[in-house]
Each structure stands twice: as C-alpha cells, then as structure tokens.
PDB file of C-alpha atoms and ligand atoms in Angstrom:
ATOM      1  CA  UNK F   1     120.686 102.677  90.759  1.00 97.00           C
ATOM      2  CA  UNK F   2     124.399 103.201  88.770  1.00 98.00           C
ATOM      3  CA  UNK F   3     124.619 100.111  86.939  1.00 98.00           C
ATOM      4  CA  UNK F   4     127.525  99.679  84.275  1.00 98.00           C
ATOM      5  CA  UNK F   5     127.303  97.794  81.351  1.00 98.00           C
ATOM      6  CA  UNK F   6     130.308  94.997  80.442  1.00 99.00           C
ATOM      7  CA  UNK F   7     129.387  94.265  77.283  1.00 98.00           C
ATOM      8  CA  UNK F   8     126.955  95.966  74.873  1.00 98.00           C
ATOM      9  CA  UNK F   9     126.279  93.447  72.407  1.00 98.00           C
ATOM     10  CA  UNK F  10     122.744  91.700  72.425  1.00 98.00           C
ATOM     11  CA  UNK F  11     121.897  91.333  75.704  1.00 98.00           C
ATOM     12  CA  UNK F  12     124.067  94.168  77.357  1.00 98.00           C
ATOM     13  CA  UNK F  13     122.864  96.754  74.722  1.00 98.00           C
ATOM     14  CA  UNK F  14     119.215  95.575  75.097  1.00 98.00           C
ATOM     15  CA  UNK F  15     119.016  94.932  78.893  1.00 99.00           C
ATOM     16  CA  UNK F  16     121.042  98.325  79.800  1.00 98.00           C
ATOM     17  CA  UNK F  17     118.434 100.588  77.361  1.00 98.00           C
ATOM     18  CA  UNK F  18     115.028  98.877  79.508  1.00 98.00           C
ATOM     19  CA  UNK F  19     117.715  99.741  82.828  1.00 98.00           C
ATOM     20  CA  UNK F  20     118.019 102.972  81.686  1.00 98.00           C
ATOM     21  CA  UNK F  21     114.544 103.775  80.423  1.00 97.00           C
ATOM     22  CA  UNK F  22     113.381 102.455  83.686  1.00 98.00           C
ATOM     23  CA  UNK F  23     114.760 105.504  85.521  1.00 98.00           C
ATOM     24  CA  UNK F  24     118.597 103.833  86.232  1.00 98.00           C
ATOM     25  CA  UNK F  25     122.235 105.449  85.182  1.00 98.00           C
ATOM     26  CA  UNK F  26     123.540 103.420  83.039  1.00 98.00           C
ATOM     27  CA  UNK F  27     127.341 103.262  81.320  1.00 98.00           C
ATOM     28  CA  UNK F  28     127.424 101.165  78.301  1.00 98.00           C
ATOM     29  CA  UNK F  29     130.549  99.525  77.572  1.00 98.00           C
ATOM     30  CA  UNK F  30     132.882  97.350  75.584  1.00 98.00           C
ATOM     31  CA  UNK F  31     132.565  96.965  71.907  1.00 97.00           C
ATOM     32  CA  UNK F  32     134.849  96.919  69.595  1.00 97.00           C
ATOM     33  CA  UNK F  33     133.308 100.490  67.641  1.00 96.00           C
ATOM     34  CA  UNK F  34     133.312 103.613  70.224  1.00 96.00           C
ATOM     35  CA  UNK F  35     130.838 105.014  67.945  1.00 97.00           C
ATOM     36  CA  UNK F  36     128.220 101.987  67.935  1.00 96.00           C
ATOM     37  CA  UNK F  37     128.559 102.432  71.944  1.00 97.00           C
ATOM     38  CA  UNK F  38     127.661 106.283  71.537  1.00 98.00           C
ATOM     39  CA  UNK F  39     124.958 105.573  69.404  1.00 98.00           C
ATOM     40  CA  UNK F  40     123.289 103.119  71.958  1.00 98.00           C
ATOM     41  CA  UNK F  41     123.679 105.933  74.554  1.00 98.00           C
ATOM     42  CA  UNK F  42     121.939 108.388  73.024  1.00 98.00           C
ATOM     43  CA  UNK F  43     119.402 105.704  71.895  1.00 98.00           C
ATOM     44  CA  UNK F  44     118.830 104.685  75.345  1.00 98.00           C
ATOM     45  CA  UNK F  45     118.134 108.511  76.392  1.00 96.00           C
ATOM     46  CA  UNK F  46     119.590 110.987  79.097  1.00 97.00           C
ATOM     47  CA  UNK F  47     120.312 108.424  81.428  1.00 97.00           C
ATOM     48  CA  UNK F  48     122.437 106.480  79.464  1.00 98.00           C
ATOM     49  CA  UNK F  49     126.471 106.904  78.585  1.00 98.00           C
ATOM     50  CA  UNK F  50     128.827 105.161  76.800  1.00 98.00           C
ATOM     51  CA  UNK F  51     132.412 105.128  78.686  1.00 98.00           C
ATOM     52  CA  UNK F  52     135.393 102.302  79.643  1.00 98.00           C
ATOM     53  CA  UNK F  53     134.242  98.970  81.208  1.00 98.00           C
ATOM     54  CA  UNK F  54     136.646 100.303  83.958  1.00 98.00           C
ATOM     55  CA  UNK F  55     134.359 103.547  84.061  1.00 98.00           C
ATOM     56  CA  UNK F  56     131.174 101.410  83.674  1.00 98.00           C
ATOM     57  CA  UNK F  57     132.037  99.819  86.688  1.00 98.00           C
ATOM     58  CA  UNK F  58     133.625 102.510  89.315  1.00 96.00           C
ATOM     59  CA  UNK F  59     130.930 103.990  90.545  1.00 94.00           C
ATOM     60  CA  UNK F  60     128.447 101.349  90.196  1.00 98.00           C
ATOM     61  CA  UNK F  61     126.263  99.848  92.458  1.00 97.00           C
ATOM     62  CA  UNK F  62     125.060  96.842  90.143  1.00 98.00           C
ATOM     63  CA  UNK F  63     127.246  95.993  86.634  1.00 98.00           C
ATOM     64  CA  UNK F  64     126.031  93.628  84.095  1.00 99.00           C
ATOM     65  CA  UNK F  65     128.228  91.241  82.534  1.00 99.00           C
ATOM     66  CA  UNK F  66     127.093  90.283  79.065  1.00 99.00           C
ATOM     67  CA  UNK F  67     130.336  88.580  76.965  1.00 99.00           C
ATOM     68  CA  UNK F  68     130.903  85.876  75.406  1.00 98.00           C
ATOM     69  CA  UNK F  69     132.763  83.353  77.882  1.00 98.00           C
ATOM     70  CA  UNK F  70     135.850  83.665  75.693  1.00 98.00           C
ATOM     71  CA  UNK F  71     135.828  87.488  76.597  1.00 98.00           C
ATOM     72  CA  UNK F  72     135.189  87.398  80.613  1.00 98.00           C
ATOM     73  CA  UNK F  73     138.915  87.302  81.774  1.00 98.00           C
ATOM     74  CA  UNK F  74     139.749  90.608  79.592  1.00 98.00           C
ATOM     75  CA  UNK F  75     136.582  92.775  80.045  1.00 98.00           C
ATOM     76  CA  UNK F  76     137.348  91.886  84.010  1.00 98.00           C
ATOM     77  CA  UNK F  77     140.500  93.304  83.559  1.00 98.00           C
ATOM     78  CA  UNK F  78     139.406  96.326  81.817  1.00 98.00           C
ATOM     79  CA  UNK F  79     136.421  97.044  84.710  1.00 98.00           C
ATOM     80  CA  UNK F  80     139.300  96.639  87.386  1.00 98.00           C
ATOM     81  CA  UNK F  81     138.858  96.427  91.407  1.00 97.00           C
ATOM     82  CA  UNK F  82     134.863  94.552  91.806  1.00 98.00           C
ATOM     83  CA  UNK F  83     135.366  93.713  94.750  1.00 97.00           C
ATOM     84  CA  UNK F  84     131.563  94.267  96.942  1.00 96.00           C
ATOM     85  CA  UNK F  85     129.898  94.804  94.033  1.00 98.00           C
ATOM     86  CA  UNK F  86     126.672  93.438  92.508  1.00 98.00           C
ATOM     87  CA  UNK F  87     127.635  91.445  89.432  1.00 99.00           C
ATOM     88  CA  UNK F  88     124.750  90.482  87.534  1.00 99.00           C
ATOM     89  CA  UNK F  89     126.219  87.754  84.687  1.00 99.00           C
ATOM     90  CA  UNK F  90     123.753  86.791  81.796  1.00 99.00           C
ATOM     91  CA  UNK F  91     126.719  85.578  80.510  1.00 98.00           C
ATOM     92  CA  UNK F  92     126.969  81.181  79.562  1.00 98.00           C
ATOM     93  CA  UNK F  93     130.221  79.271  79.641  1.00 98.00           C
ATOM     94  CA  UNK F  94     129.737  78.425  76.001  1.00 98.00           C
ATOM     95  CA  UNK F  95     132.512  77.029  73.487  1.00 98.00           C
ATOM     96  CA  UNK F  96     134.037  79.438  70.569  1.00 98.00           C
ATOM     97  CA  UNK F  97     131.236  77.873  68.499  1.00 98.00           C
ATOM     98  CA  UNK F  98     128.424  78.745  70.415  1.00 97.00           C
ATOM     99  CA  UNK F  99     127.213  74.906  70.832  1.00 96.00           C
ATOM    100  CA  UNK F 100     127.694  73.548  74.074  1.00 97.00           C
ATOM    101  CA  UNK F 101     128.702  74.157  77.369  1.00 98.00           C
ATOM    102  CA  UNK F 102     132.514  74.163  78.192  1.00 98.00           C
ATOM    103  CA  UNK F 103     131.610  74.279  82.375  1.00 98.00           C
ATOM    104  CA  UNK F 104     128.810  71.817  83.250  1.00 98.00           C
ATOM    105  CA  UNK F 105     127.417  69.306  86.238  1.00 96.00           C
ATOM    106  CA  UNK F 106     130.347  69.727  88.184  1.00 98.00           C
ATOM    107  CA  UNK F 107     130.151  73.627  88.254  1.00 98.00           C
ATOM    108  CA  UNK F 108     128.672  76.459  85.912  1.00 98.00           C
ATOM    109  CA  UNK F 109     129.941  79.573  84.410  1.00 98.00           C
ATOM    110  CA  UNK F 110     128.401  81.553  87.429  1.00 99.00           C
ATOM    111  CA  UNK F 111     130.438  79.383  89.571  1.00 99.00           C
ATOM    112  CA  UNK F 112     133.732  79.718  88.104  1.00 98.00           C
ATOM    113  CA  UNK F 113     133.090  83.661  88.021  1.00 98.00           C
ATOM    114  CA  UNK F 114     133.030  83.542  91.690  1.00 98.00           C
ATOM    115  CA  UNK F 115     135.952  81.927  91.848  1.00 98.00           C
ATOM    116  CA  UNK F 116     137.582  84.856  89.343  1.00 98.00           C
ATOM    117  CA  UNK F 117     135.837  87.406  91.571  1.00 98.00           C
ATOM    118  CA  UNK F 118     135.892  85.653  94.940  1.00 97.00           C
ATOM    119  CA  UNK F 119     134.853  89.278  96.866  1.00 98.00           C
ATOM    120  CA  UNK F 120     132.118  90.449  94.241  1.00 98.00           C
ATOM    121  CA  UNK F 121     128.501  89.463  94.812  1.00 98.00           C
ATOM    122  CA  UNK F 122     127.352  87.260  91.798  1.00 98.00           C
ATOM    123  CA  UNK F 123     124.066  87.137  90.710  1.00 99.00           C
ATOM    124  CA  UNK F 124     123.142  85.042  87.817  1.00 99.00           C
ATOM    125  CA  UNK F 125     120.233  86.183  85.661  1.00 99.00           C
ATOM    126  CA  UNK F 126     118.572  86.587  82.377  1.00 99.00           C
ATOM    127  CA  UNK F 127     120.594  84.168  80.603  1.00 98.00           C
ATOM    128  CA  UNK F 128     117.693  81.912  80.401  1.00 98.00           C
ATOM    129  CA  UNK F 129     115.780  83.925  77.705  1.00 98.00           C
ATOM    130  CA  UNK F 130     116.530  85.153  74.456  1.00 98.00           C
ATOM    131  CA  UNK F 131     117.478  88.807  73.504  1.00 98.00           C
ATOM    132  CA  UNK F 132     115.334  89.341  71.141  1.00 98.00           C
ATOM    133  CA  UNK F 133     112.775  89.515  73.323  1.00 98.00           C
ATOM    134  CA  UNK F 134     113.540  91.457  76.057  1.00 98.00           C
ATOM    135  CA  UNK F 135     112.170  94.591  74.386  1.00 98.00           C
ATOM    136  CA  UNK F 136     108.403  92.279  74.122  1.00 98.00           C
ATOM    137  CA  UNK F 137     108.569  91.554  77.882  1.00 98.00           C
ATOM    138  CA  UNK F 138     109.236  95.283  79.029  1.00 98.00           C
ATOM    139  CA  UNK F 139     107.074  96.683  76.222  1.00 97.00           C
ATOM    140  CA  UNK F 140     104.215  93.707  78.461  1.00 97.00           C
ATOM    141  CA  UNK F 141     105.022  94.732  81.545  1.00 95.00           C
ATOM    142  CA  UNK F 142     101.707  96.414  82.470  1.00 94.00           C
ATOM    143  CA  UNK F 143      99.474  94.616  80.088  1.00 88.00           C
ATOM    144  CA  UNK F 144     100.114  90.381  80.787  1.00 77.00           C
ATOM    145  CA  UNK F 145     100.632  88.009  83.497  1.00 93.00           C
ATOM    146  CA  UNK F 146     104.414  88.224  83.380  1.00 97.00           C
ATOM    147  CA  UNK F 147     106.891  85.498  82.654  1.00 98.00           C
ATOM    148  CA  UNK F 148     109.177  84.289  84.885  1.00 98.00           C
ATOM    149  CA  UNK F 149     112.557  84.885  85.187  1.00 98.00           C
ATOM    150  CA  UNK F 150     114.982  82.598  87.545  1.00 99.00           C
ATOM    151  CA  UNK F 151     117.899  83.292  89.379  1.00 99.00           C
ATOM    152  CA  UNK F 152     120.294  81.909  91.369  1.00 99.00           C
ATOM    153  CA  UNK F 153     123.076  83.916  93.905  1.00 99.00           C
ATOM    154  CA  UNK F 154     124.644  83.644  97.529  1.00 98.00           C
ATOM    155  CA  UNK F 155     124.365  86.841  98.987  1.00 98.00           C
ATOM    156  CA  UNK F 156     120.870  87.865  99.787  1.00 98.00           C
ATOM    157  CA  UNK F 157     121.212  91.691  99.577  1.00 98.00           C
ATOM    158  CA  UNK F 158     122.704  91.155  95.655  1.00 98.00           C
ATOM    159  CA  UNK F 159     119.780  89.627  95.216  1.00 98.00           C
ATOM    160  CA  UNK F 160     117.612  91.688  96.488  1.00 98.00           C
ATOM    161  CA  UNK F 161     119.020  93.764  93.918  1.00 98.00           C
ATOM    162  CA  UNK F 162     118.565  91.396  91.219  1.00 98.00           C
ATOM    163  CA  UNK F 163     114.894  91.099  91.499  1.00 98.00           C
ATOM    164  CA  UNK F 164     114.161  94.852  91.276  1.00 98.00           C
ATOM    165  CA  UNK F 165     116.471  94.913  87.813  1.00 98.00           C
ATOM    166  CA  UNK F 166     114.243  91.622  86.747  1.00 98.00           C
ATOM    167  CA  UNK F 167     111.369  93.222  88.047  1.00 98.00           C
ATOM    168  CA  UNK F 168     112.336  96.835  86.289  1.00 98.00           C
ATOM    169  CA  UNK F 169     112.093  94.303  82.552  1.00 98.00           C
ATOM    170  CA  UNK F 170     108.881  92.865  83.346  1.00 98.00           C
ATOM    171  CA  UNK F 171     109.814  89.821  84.535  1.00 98.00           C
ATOM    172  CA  UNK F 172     108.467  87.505  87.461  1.00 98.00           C
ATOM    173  CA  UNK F 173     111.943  86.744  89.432  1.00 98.00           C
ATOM    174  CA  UNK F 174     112.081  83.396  90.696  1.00 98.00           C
ATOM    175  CA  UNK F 175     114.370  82.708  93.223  1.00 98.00           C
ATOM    176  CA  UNK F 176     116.457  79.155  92.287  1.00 98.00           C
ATOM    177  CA  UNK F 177     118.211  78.831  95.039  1.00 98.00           C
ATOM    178  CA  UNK F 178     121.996  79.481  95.901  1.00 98.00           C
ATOM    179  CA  UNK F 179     124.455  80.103  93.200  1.00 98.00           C
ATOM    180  CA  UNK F 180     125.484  76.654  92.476  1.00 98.00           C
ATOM    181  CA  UNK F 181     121.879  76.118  90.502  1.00 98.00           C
ATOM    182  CA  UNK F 182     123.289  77.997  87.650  1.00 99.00           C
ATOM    183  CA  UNK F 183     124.658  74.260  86.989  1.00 98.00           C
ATOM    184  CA  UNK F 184     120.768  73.658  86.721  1.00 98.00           C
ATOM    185  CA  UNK F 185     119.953  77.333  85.101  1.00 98.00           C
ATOM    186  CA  UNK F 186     122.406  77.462  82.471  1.00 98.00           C
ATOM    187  CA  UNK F 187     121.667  74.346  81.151  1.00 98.00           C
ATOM    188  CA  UNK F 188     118.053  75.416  80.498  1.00 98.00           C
ATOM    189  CA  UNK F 189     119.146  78.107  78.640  1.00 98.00           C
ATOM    190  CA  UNK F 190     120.375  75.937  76.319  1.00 98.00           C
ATOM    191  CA  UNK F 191     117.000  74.885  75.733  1.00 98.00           C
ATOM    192  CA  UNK F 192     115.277  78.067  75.744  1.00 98.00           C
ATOM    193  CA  UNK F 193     117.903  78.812  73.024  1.00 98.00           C
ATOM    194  CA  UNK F 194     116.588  76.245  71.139  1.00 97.00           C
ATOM    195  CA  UNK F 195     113.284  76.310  71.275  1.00 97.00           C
ATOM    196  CA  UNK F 196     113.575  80.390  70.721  1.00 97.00           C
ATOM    197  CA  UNK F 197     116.558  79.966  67.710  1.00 97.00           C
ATOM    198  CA  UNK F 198     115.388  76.150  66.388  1.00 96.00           C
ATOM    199  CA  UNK F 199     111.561  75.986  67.212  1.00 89.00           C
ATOM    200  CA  UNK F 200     109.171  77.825  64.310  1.00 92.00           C
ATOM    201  CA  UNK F 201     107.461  80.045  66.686  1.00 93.00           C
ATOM    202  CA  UNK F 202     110.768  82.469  66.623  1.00 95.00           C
ATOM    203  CA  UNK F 203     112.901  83.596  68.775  1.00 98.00           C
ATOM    204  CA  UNK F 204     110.248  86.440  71.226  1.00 98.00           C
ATOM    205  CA  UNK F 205     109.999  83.489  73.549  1.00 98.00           C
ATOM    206  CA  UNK F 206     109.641  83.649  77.285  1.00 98.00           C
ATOM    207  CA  UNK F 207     108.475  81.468  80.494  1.00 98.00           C
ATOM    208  CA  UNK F 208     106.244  81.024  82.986  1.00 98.00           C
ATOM    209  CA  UNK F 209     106.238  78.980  85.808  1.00 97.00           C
ATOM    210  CA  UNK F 210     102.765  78.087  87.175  1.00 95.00           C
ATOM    211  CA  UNK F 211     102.024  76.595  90.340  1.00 93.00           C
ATOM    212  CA  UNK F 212      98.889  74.666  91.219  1.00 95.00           C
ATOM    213  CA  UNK F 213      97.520  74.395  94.602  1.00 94.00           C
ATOM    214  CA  UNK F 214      98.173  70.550  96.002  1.00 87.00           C
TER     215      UNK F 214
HETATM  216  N1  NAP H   1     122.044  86.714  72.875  1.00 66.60           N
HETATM  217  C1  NAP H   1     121.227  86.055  73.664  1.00 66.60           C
HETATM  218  O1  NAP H   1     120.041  85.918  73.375  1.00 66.60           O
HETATM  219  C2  NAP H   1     121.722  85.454  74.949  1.00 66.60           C
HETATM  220  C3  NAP H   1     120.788  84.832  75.786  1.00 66.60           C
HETATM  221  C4  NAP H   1     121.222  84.307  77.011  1.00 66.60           C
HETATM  222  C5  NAP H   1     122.543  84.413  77.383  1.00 66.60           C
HETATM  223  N2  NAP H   1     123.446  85.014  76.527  1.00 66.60           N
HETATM  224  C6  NAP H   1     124.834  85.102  76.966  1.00 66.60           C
HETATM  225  O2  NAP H   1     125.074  86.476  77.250  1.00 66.60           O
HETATM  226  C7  NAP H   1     126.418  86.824  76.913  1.00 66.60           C
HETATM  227  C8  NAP H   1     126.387  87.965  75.915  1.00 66.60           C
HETATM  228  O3  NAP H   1     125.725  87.501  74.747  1.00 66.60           O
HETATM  229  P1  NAP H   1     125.399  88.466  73.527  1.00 66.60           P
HETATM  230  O4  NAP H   1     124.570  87.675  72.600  1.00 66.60           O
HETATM  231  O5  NAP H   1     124.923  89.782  74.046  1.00 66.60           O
HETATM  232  O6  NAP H   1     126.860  88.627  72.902  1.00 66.60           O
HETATM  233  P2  NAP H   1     127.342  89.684  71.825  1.00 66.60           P
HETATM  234  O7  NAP H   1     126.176  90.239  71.097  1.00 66.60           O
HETATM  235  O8  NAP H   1     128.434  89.033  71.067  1.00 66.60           O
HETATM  236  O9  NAP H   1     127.923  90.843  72.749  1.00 66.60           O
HETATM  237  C9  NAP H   1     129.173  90.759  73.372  1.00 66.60           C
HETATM  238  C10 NAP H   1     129.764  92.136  73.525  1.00 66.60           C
HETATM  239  O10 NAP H   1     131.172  91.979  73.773  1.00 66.60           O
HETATM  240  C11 NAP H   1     131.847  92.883  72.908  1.00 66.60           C
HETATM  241  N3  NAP H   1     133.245  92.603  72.603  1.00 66.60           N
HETATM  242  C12 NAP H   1     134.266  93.447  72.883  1.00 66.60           C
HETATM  243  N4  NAP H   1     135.419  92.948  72.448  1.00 66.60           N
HETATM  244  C13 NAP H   1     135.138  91.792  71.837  1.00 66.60           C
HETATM  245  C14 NAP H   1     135.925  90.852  71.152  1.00 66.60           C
HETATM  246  N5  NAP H   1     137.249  90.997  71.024  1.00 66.60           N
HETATM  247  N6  NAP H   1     135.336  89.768  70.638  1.00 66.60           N
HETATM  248  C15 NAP H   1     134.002  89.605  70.772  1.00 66.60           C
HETATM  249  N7  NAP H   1     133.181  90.492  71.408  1.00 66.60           N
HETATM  250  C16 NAP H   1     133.756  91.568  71.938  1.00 66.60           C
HETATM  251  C17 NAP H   1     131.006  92.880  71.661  1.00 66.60           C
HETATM  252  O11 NAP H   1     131.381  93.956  70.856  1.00 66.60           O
HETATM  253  P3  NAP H   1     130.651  94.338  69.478  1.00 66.60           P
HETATM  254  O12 NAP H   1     129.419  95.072  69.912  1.00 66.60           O
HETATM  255  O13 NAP H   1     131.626  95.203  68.796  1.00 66.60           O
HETATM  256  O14 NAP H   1     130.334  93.047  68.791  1.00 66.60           O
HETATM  257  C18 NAP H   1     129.631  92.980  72.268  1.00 66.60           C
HETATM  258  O15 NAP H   1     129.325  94.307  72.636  1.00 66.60           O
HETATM  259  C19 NAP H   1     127.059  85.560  76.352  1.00 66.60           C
HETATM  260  O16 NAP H   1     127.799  84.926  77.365  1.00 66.60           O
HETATM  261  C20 NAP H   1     125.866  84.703  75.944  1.00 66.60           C
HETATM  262  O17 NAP H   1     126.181  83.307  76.034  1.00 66.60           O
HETATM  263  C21 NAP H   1     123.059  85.536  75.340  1.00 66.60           C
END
C-alpha cells in the first residue's frame, strides 16, 4: 500500500517507519526541519521518503494524519484534493495545552474531520495508545497475545484497510462501531494518556480486551 504521512512528529514518524518496515511506501511529511524529515526516511529504509504533505498524499491509497488539532486545517491544505481517500487520523481534538478535549459528547475530533473532508473515508485509529510504545508492540508482534487496538469509521472498505495497517503494528483491531464512537474512543485516550504519562509503570503501555464466554 502508498500511504503518506501528515505529520511526522511522534506518532506519524513512529507509525509510518513500522508502515514502511512492514513492506508499505511510505512519504513522510510535515515538520518544520526538511532535514529531520530526510533523516526519518532513510531511517525507516528503502521504502520510505520524505516529500510535501501534498506529495504524501497524491498518490496514496491510505494517509495518516498525525497533528496536533491546532495544525489539521493547514496540513489539509497543504495535502490538497482527499477526496476517496483512506484517512487514517490518530490525531485528538485537544486544547493548545494539551489538557482536555476542545470537541466532546456532542461530537469528536474524528467527527468534525468528516465534516472538513465530507468525501474522504475517515478512519479513526491508534490514538488510544501512547507513542512510545508502538515500536514494543511491533517489535511483540510474533512473540505475545497482542493488544488490542479499537477503531471506529463509516465506510467498511476504509476499514478494511485500517485493520491490515493495525494488524501490520501488531495490534488486535477491534472494531467500535461507526465513526461517531470516537466521542467514546477519544475520550479513553485521555486515560490511556494518563495512565501511560501519570501512572509509574511508564509510558510502553498498551490494551487488551478480553472476553469471557457467558
Ligand atoms: N504522542 C502520542 O503518544 C499520541 C497518542 C495518541 C494520539 N496522539 C495525537 O496524535 C496527533 C499527533 O501527535 P504527536 O505526539 O505525534 O505530535 P507531534 O510530535 O507534535 O507531531 C506533530 C507533527 O506536526 C508537525 N508540525 C508542522 N508544522 C507545525 C507547527 N507549525 N506547529 C506544530 N507542529 C507542526 C511537527 O513538526 P516537528 O517534527 O518539526 O515538531 C510534527 O512532525 C495529535 O493530535 C495527538 O493528540 C498522540
């Protein structure tokens, strides 16, 4: 799969190196140092480049967004036309501080992306586990029972998609439902941020959903 990269910071940088190393073409882009962005394309090997969000996302059958909320509006502008495209947004409607949800309840950030990209196919996913260990889970995937990983979306082929990504990381996908869950998903990030950022156990934490027979 071609799968561009909006954002290359934590989770775009970290999540589009497993893509890549996973067999995918993968264009890393938006930061604010060209040469940090050429650096994590060599890093992430011969399938990896570093180009424009607008080249990240011509050609691609998936993209990843992965900016801060505050930066959604301009890195959109910058990928250009996304219309029927897989849009895969780790991305949380969070305040300039980082401490609480500015979309909540009555909608999420997935939502309201929909609404900004109203003939792209949004999946939400990985936003409800931290960076930092995303490298633990993939570096797992062959050895553990593998931690779950929800998402949430309305169009059943972008999902489809979706699940091979989450599966390509060494996640379980778990299927939440229709997009409008993110105002359930997002949420629980929150809390998986801080248990992973506030809890003493640090911040490698994943999940697992188990279920037990009735
Ligand atoms: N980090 C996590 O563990 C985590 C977990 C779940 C969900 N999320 C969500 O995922 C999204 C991405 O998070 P992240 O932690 O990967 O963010 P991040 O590290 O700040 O990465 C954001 C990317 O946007 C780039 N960018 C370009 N222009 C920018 C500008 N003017 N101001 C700020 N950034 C600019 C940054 O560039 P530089 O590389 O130059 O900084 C960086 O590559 C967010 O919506 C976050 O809420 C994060």
């Amino acid at each position: 799969m071609r799968i561009g990269i909006l954002g290359s910071g934590l989770m775009g940088a970290k999540l589009g190196t497993i893509f890549a190393r996973a067999g995918h073409e993968v264009v890393f882009s938006y930061t604010r140092s060209q040469e940090k962005l050429e650096q994590l394309a060599r890093e992430a090997g011969s399938k990896a480049k570093a180009g424009t969000p607008r080249e990240a996302a011509q050609d691609a059958d998936a993209v990843l967004l992965a900016v801060h909320w505050s930066r959604v509006r301009d890195v959109l502008k910058q990928a250009g036309d996304l219309s029927g495209k897989v849009v895969v947004t780790c991305s949380l409607p969070m305040n300039d501080a980082n401490t609480e949800l500015v979309v909540a309840r009555s909608s999420s950030g997935a939502e309201e992306l929909a609404k900004m990209l109203p003939k792209a196919r949004i999946v939400s996913a990985f936003n409800t586990v931290p960076s930092e260990v995303l490298f633990e889970v993939y570096a797992a995937k062959d050895k553990a029972a593998r931690p779950s990983l929800v998402y949430c979306g309305d169009d059943a082929s972008a999902k489809e998609m979706a699940v091979g990504l989450i599966r390509d990381v060494g996640f379980d996908p778990v299927d939440a439902g229709p997009l409008k869950i993110a105002r359930y998903t997002e949420p629980f990030a929150l809390l998986m941020g801080q248990l992973a950022y506030e809890g003493d156990g640090g911040p490698e934490l994943a999940y697992r959903f188990e279920r037990f027979p009735g």
